[in-house]
Structure formats: structure tokens, C-alpha cells
Coordinates of N, CA and C in Angstrom, one line a residue:
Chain A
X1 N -30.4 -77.3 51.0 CA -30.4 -76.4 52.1 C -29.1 -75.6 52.1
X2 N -29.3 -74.2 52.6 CA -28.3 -73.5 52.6 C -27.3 -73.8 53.8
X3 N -25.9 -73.7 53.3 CA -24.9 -74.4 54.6 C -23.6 -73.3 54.4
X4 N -23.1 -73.5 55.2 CA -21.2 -72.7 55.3 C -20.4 -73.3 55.8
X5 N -19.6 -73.7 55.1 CA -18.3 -74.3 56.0 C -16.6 -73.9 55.9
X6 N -16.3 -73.8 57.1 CA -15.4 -72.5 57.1 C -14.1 -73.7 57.7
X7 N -13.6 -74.8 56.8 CA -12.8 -75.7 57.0 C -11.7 -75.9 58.2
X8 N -11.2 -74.6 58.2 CA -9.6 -74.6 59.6 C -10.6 -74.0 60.6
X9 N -10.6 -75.0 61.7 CA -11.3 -74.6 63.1 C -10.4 -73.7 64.0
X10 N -8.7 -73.8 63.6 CA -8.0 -72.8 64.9 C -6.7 -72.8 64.0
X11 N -6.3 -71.2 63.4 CA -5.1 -71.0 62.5 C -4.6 -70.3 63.5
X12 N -2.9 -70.6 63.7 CA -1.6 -69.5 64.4 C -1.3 -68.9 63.1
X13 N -1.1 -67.8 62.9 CA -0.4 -66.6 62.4 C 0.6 -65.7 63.6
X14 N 2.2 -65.9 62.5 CA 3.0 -64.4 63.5 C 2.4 -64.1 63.3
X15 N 2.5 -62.2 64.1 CA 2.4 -60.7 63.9 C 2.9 -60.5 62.7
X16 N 2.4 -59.6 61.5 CA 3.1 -59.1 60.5 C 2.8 -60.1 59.5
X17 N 2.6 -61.4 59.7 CA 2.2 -62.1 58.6 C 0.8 -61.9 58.2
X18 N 0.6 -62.4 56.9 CA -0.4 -62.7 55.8 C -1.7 -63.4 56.5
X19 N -2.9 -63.5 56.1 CA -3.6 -64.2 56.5 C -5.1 -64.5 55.6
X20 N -5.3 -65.7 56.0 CA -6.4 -65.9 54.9 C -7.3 -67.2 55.4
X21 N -8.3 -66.7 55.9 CA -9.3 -67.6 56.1 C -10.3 -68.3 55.4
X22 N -10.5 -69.4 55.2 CA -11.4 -69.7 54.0 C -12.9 -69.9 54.7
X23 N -13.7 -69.9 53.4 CA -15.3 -69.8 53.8 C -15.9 -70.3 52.1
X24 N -16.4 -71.8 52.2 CA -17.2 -72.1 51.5 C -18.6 -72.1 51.5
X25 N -19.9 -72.0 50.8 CA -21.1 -72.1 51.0 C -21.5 -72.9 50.3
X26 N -23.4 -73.0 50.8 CA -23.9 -73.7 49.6 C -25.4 -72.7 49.2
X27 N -25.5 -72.6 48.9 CA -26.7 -71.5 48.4 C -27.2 -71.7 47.0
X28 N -28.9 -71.9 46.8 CA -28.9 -71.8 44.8 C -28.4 -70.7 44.5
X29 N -29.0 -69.2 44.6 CA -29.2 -68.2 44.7 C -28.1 -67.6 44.6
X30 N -28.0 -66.1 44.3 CA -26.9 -65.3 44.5 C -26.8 -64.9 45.6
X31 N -25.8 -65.5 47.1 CA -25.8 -65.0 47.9 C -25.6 -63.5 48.9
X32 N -25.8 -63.3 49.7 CA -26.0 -62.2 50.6 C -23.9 -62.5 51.6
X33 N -23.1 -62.4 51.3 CA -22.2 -63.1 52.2 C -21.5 -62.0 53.4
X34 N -20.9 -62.7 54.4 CA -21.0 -61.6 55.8 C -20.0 -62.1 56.6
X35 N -18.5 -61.5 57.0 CA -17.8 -62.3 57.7 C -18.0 -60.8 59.0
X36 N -17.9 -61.8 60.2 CA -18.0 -61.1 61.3 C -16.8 -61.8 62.4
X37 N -16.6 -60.7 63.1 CA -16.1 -61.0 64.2 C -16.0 -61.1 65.7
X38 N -15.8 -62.5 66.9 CA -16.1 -62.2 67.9 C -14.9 -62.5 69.1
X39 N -14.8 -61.0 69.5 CA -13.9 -61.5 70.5 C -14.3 -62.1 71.8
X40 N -13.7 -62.8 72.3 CA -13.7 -63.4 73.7 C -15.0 -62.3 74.6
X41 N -16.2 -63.2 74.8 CA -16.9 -62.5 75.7 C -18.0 -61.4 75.2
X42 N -17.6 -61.3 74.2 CA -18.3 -60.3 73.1 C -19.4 -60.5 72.1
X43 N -19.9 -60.1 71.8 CA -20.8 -59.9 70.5 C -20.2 -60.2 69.4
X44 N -20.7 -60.3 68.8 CA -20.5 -60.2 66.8 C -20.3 -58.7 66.3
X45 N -18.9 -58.2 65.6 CA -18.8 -57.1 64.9 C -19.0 -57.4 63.5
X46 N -19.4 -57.0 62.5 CA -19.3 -56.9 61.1 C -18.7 -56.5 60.6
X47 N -17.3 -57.4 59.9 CA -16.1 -56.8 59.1 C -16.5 -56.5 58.0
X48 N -16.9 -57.2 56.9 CA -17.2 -56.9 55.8 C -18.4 -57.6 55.4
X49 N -19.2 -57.0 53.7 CA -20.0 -58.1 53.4 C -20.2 -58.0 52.1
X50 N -20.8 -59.1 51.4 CA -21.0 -58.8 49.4 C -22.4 -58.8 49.6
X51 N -22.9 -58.1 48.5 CA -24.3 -58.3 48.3 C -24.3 -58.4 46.9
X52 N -24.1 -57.5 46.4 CA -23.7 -57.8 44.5 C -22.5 -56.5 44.6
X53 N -22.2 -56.6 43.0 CA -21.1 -55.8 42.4 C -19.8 -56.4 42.1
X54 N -18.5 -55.6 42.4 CA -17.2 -55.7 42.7 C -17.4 -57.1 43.6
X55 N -16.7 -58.2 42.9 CA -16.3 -59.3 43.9 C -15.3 -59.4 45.1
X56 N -15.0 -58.4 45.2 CA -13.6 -57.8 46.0 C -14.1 -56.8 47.0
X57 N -14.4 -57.1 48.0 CA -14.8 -56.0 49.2 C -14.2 -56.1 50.1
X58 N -13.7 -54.4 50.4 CA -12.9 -54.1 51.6 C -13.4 -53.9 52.6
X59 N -13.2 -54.2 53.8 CA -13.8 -53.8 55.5 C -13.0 -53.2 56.2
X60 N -13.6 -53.5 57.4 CA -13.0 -52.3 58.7 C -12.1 -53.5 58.8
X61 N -10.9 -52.7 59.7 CA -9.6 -53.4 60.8 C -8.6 -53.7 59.4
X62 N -8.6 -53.3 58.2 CA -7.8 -53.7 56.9 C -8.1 -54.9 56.3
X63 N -9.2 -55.3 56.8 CA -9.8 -57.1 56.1 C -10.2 -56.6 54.6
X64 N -9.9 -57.4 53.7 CA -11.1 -57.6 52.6 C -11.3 -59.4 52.3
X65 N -12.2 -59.5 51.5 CA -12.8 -60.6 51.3 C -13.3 -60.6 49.4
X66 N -13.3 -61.8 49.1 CA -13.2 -61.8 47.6 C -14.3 -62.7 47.4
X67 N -15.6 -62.6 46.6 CA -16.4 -63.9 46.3 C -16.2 -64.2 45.1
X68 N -16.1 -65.7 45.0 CA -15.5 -66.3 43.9 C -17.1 -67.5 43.8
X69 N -17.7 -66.8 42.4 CA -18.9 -68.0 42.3 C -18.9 -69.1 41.7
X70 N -17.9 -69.1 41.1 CA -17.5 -70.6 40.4 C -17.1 -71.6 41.7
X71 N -16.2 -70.9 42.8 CA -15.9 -71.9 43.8 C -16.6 -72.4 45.0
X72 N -17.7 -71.1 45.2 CA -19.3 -71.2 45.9 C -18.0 -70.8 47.1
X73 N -17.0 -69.6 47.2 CA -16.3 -69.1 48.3 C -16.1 -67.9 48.9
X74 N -15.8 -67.7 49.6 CA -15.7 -65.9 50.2 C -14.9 -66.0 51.3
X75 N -13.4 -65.5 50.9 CA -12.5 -66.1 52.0 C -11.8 -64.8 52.4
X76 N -11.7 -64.8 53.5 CA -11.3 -63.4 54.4 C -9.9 -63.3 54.4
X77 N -9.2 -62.3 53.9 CA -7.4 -61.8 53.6 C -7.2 -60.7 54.7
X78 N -6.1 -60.5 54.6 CA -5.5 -59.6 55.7 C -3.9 -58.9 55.2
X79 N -3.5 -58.4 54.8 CA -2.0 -58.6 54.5 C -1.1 -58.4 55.7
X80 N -1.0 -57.9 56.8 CA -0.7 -58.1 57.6 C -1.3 -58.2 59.1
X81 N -0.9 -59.7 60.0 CA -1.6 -59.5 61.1 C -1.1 -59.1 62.3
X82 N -1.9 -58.3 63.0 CA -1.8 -57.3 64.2 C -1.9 -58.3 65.4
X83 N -1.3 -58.3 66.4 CA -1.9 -59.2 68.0 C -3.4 -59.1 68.2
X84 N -3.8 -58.0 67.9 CA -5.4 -57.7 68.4 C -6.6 -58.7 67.4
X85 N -5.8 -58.8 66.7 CA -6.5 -59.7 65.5 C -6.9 -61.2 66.2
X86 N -6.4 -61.8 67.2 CA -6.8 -62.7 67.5 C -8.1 -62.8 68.0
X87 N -8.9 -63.6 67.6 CA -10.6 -63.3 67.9 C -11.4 -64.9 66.8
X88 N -12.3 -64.8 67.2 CA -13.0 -66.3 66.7 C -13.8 -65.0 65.2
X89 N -13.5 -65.7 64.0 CA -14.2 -65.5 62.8 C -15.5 -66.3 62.5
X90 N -16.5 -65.6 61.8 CA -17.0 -66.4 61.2 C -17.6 -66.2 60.0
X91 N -18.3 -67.1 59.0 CA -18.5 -66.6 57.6 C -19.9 -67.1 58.2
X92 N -21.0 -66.1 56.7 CA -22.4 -66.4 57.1 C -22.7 -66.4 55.5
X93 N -23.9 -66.6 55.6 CA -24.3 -66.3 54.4 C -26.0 -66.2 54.3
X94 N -26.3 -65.1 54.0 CA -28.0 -64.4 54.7 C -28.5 -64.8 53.0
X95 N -30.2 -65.9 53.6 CA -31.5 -66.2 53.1 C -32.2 -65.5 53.0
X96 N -32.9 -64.6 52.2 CA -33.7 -63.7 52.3 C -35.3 -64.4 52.6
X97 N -35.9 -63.7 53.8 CA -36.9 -64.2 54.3 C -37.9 -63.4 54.5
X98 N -39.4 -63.3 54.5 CA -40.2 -62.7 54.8 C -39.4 -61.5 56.3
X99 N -38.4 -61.9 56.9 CA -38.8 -61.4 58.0 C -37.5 -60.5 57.5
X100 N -36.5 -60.1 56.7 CA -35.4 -60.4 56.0 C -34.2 -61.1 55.8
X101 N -33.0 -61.0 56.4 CA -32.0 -61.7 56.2 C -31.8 -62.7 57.3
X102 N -32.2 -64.0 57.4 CA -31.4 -64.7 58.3 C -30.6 -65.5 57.8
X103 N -29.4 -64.9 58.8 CA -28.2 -66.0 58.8 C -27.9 -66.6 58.8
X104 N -27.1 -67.9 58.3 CA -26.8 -69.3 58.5 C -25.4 -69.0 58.8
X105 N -24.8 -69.2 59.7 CA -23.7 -69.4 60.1 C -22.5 -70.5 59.7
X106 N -20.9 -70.0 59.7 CA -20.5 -71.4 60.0 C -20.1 -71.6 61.6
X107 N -19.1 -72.7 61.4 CA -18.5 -73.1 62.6 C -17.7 -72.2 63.2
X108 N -17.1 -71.2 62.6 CA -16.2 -70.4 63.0 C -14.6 -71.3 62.9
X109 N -13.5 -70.0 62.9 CA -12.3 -70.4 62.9 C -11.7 -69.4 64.0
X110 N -11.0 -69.8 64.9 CA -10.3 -69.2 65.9 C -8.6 -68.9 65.3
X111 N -8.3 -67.8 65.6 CA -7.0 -67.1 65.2 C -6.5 -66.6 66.2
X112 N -5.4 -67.3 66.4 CA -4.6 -67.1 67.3 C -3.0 -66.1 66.6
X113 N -2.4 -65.4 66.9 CA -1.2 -64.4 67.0 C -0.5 -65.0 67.9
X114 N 0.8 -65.7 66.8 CA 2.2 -65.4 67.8 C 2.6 -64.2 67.6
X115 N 3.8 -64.1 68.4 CA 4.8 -63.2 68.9 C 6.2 -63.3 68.0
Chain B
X1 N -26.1 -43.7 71.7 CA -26.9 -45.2 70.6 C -26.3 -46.1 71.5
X2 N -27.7 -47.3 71.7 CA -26.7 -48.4 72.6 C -26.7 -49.4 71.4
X3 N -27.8 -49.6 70.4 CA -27.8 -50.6 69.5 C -28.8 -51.8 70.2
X4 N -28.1 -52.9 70.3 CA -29.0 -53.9 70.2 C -28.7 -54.3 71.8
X5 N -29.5 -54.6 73.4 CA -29.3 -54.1 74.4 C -29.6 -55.8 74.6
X6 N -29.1 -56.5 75.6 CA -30.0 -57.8 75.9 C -29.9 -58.1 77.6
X7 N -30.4 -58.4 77.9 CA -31.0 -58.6 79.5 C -31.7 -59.9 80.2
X8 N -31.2 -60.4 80.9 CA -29.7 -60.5 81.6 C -28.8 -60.5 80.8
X9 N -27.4 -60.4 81.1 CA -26.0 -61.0 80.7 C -25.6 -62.0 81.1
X10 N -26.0 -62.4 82.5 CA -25.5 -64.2 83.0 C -26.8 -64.6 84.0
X11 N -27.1 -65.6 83.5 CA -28.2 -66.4 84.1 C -28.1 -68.2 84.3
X12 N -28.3 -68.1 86.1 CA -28.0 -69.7 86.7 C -29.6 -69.6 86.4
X13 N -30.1 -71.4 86.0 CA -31.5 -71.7 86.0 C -31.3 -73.6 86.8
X14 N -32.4 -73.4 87.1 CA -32.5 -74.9 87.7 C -33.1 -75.7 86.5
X15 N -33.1 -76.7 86.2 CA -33.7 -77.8 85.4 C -35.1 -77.6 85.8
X16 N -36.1 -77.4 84.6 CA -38.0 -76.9 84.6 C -37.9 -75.3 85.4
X17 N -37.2 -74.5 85.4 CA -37.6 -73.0 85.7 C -37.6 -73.0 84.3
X18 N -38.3 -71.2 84.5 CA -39.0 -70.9 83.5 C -38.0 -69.5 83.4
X19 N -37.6 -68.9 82.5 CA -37.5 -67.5 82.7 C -37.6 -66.5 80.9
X20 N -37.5 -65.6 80.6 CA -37.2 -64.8 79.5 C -36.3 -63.8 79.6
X21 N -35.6 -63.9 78.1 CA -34.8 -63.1 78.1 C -35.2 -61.8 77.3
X22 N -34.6 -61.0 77.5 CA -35.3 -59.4 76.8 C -34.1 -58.9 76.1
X23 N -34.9 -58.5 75.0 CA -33.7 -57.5 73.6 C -34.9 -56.6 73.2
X24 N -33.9 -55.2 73.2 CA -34.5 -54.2 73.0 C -33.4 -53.7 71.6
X25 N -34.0 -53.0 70.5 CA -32.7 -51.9 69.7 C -33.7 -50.5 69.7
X26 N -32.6 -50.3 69.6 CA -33.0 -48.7 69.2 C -32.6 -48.3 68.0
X27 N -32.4 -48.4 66.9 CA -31.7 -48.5 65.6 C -33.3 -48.8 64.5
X28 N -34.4 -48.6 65.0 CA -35.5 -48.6 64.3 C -35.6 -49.8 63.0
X29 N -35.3 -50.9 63.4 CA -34.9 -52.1 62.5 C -36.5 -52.1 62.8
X30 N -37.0 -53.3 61.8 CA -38.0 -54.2 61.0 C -37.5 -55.3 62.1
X31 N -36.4 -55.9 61.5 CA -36.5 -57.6 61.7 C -35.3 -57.6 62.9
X32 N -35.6 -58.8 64.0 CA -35.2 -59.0 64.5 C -35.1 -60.8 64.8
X33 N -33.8 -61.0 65.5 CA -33.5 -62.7 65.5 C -33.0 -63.0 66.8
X34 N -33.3 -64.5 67.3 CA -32.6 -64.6 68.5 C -31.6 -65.9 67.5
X35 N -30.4 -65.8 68.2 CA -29.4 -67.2 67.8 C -29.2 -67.4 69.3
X36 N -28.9 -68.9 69.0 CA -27.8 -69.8 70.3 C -26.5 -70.1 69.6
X37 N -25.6 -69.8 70.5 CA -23.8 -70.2 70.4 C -23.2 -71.2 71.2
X38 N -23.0 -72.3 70.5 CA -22.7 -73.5 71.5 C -21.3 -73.9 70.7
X39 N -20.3 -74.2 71.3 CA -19.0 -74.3 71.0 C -18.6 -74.9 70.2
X40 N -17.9 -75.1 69.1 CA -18.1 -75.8 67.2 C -19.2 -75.8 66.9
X41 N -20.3 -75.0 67.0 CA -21.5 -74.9 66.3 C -21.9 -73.7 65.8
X42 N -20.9 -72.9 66.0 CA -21.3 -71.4 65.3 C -22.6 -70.9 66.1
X43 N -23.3 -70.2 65.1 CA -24.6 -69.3 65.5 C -25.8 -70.2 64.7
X44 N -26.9 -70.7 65.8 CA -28.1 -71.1 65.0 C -29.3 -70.3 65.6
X45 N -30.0 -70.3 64.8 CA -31.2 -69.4 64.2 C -32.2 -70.4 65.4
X46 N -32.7 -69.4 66.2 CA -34.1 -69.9 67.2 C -35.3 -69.6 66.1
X47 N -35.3 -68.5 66.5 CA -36.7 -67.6 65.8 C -36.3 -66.3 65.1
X48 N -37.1 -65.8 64.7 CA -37.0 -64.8 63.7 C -38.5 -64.0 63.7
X49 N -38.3 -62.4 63.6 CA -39.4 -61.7 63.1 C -39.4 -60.4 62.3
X50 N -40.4 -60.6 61.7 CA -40.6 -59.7 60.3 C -40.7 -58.1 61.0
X51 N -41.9 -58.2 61.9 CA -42.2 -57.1 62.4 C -42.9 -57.3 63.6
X52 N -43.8 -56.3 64.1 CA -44.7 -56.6 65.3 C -45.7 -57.4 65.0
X53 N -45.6 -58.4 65.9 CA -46.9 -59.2 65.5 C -46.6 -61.0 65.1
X54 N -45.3 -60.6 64.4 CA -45.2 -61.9 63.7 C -43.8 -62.5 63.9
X55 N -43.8 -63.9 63.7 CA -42.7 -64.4 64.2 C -42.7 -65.9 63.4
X56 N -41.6 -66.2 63.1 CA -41.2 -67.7 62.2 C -40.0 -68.1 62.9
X57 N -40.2 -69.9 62.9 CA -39.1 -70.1 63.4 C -38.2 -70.8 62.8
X58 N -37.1 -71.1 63.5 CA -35.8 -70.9 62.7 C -35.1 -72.3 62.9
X59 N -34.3 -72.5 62.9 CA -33.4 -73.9 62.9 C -33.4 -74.9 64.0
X60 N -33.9 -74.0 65.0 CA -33.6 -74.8 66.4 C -34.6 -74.0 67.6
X61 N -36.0 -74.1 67.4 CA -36.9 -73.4 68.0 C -37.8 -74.3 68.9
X62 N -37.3 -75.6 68.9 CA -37.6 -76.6 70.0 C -37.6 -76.5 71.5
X63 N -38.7 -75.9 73.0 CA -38.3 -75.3 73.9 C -38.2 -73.8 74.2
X64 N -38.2 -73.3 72.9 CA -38.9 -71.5 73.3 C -39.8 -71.5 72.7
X65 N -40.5 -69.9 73.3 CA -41.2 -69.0 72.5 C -40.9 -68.0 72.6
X66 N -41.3 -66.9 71.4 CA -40.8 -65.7 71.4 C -41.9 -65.1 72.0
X67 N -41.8 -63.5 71.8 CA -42.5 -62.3 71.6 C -42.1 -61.0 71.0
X68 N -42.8 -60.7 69.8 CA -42.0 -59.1 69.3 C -43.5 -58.7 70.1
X69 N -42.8 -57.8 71.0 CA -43.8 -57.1 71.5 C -44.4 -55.6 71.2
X70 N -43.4 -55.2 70.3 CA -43.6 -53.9 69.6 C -42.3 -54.0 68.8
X71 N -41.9 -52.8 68.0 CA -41.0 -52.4 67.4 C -39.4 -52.7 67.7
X72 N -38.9 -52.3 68.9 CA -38.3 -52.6 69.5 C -37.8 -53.6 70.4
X73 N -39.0 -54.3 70.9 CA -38.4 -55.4 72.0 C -39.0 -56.7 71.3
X74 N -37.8 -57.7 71.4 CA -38.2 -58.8 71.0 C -37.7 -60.1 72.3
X75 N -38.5 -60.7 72.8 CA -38.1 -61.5 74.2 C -38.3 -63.1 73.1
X76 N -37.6 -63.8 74.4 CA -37.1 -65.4 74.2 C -37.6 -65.8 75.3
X77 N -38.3 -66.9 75.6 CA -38.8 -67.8 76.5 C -38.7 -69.0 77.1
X78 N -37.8 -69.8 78.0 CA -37.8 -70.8 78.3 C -38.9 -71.0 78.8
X79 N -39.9 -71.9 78.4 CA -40.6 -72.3 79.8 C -40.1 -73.4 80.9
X80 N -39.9 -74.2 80.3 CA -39.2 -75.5 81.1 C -37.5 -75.6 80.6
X81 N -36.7 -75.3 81.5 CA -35.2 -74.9 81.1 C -34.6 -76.5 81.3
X82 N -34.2 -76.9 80.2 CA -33.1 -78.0 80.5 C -31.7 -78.1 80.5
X83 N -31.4 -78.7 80.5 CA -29.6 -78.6 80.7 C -29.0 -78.5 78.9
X84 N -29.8 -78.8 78.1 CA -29.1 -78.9 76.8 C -29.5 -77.0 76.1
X85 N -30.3 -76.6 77.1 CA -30.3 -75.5 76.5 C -29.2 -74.2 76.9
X86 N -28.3 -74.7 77.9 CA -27.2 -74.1 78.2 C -26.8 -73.6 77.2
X87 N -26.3 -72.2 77.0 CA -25.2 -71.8 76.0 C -25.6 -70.1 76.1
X88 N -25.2 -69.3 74.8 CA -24.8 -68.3 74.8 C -25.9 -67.7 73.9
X89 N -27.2 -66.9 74.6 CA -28.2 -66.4 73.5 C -27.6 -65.0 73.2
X90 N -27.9 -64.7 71.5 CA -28.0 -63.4 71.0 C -29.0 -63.0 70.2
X91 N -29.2 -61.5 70.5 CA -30.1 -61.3 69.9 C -29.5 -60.3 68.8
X92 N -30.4 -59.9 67.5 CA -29.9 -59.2 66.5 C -31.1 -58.6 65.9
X93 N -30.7 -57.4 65.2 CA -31.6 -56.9 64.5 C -30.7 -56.2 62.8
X94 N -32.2 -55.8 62.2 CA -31.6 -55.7 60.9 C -32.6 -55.0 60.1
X95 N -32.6 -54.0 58.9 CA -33.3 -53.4 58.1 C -33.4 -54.8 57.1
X96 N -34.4 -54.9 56.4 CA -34.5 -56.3 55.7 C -34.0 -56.0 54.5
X97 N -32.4 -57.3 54.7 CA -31.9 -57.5 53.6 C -30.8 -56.5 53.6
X98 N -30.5 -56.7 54.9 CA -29.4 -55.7 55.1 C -28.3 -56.6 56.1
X99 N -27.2 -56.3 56.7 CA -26.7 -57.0 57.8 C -27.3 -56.9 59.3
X100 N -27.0 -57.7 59.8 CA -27.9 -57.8 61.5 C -26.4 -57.0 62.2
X101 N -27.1 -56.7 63.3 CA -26.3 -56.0 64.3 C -26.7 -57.0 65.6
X102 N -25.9 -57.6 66.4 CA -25.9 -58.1 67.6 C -25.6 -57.5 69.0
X103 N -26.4 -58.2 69.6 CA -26.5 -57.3 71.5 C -25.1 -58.5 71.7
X104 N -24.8 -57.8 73.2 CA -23.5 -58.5 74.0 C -24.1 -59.9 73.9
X105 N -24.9 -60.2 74.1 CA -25.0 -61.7 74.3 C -25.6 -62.2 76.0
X106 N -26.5 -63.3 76.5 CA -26.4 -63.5 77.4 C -26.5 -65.0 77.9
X107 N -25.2 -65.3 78.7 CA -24.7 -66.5 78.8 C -25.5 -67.3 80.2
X108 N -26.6 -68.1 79.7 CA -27.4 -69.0 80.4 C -26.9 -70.6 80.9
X109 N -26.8 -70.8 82.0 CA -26.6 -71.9 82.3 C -27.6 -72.7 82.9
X110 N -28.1 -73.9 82.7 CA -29.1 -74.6 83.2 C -28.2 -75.8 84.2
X111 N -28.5 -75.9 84.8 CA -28.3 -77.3 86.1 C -29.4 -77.8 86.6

């Protein structure tokens, strides 16, 4: 069965520092992969996503994300983080279905911004 | 463009009321999905539908029913509300085989 597990439940990052979220899956298939973001109270935004190509895709807010299929991963970078960045992540990874893509989610990881 | 619209946004229920929730897009999507968000559990999959008419269910579809009632609106059903169904529904829509787009969300409480 298809699964995602997105290991650190709650990372502190300063401002200005580096950032890297990890996201492992399980899937036979060549997956569909999708990291989104939710802030407090909100909906799900779509930062980035792979479908095929370039294993290196860039998104909105300065994210990119790298799939690596030897490591069955897709882990979200940042080179520098902003305050506003704090917000709950999460990695998905879409089954293609009669109805089309549904999601499997992970647990999400909460990112918190010091000062 | 509002995108993906969902109605109510906060809902008290008594243990055995009944009520539905409603998601409308306007973004002319195919497929639409309801998930529940319950705290370290990410997003899981209720139901799912292809188009009008049809509907498959999804990870955790124990206690609802849907309805795509056309193109656009796709409703969620409690009939008998329990306390475990407390949490955070969203709805989403999507061109198939593309990324979903999600409504605000609406945060149900059962007691």
C-alpha cells in the first residue's frame, strides 16, 4: 500500500537559516509527489510538485524539492528561512485513480522560526 | 475566482444529529475529494469522485455519504454524528492527474 512518512513532527529553524524537510514514500509506481502548505486555520497551498522530468523542482515562497528514486524521497529545501515560513508542511504522494489523483498524505511536520 | 468554497466553516453537532456539509468549485475540475484532518494524522481520504454521478470510497468512509450532485458541488453526510467524527473536513478538487486545490476547511465538533 501506498504510504508517506515525513519523520521530524516539529523543526525550530533561526530566521536566515537553511532548511530541509524530509519526506519518504512508499509507492510501486513512478510517483505523482506534492508538498503543500498549511497555515494555522487555513487550507492547504501547493508549493511545489514532480510528476516526471528534472528531479529538481522549484516552487512558490523560494522552496524547491529534489526526488531521489533510489531513496523512495522528496525532501523540501529552502536556503533561507523567513518568520512567515512557520506553518505545518506536508508531503503527499498522488495514486492515480479512476476518479484521478488521490492523495495519501503524511503526518505533517510543524516549523517553527526563531528570532 | 473563489476556487474551492466549503459550507459551513464551524459546526457544533449533538451525538446522532445528522447534517451535510457542501463544496462547491468553480475551477471546472472532473474530480473532486473530501479528506478529514485530525492532529498527527495528516489528511485522510473519505471519498472520492470521478465526475457526476459517481463516487468511490477512500480510506476512512465509515459514517458518511457523499453526493456529486453535478459538476460542481460535491456534499459529505453525517447521518448519525459521533464524537470520533470530530475534526477538520476539506474538500478539494482537481483536473485528473493533476494537483487538488483545497476549500478553507470546516471545523466540526460532535458532543
Amino acid at each position: 500500500a501506498q504510504s508517506v512518512t515525513q519523520p521530524d513532527i516539529h523543526i525550530t529553524v533561526s530566521e536566515g537559516a537553511s532548511l530541509e524537510l524530509r519526506c519518504n514514500y512508499s509507492y510501486g509506481a513512478t510517483p505523482y509527489l506534492f508538498w503543500y502548505v498549511q497555515s494555522p486555520g487555513q487550507g492547504l497551498q501547493l508549493l511545489l510538485k514532480y510528476f516526471s522530468g528534472d528531479t529538481l523542482v522549484q516552487g512558490i515562497k523560494g522552496f524547491e524539492a529534489e526526488f531521489k528514486r533510489s531513496q523512495s524521497s522528496f525532501n523540501l529545501r529552502k536556503p533561507s528561512v523567513h518568520w512567515s515560513d512557520a506553518a505545518e508542511y506536508f508531503c503527499a504522494v498522488g495514486t492515480p485513480t479512476q476518479a484521478g489523483t488521490a492523495l495519501i498524505f503524511g503526518k505533517g511536520t510543524t516549523l517553527s522560526v526563531s528570532s | 475566482n473563489a476556487g474551492v468554497t466549503q459550507t459551513p466553516k464551524f459546526q457544533v453537532l449533538k451525538t446522532g444529529q445528522s447534517m451535510t456539509l457542501q463544496c462547491a468549485q468553480d475551477m471546472n475540475h472532473n474530480s473532486m475529494y473530501w479528506y478529514r484532518q485530525d492532529p498527527g494524522m495528516g489528511l485522510r481520504l473519505i471519498y472520492y469522485s470521478a465526475s457526476e454521478g459517481t463516487t468511490d470510497k477512500g480510506e476512512v468512509p465509515n459514517g458518511y455519504n457523499v453526493s456529486r450532485l453535478n459538476k460542481r458541488e460535491f456534499s459529505l453526510r453525517l447521518e448519525s454524528a459521533a464524537p470520533s467524527q470530530t475534526s477538520v473536513y476539506f474538500c478539494a478538487s482537481s483536473l485528473k492527474n493533476t494537483e487538488a486545490f483545497f476549500g478553507q476547511g470546516t471545523r466540526l465538533t460532535v458532543v
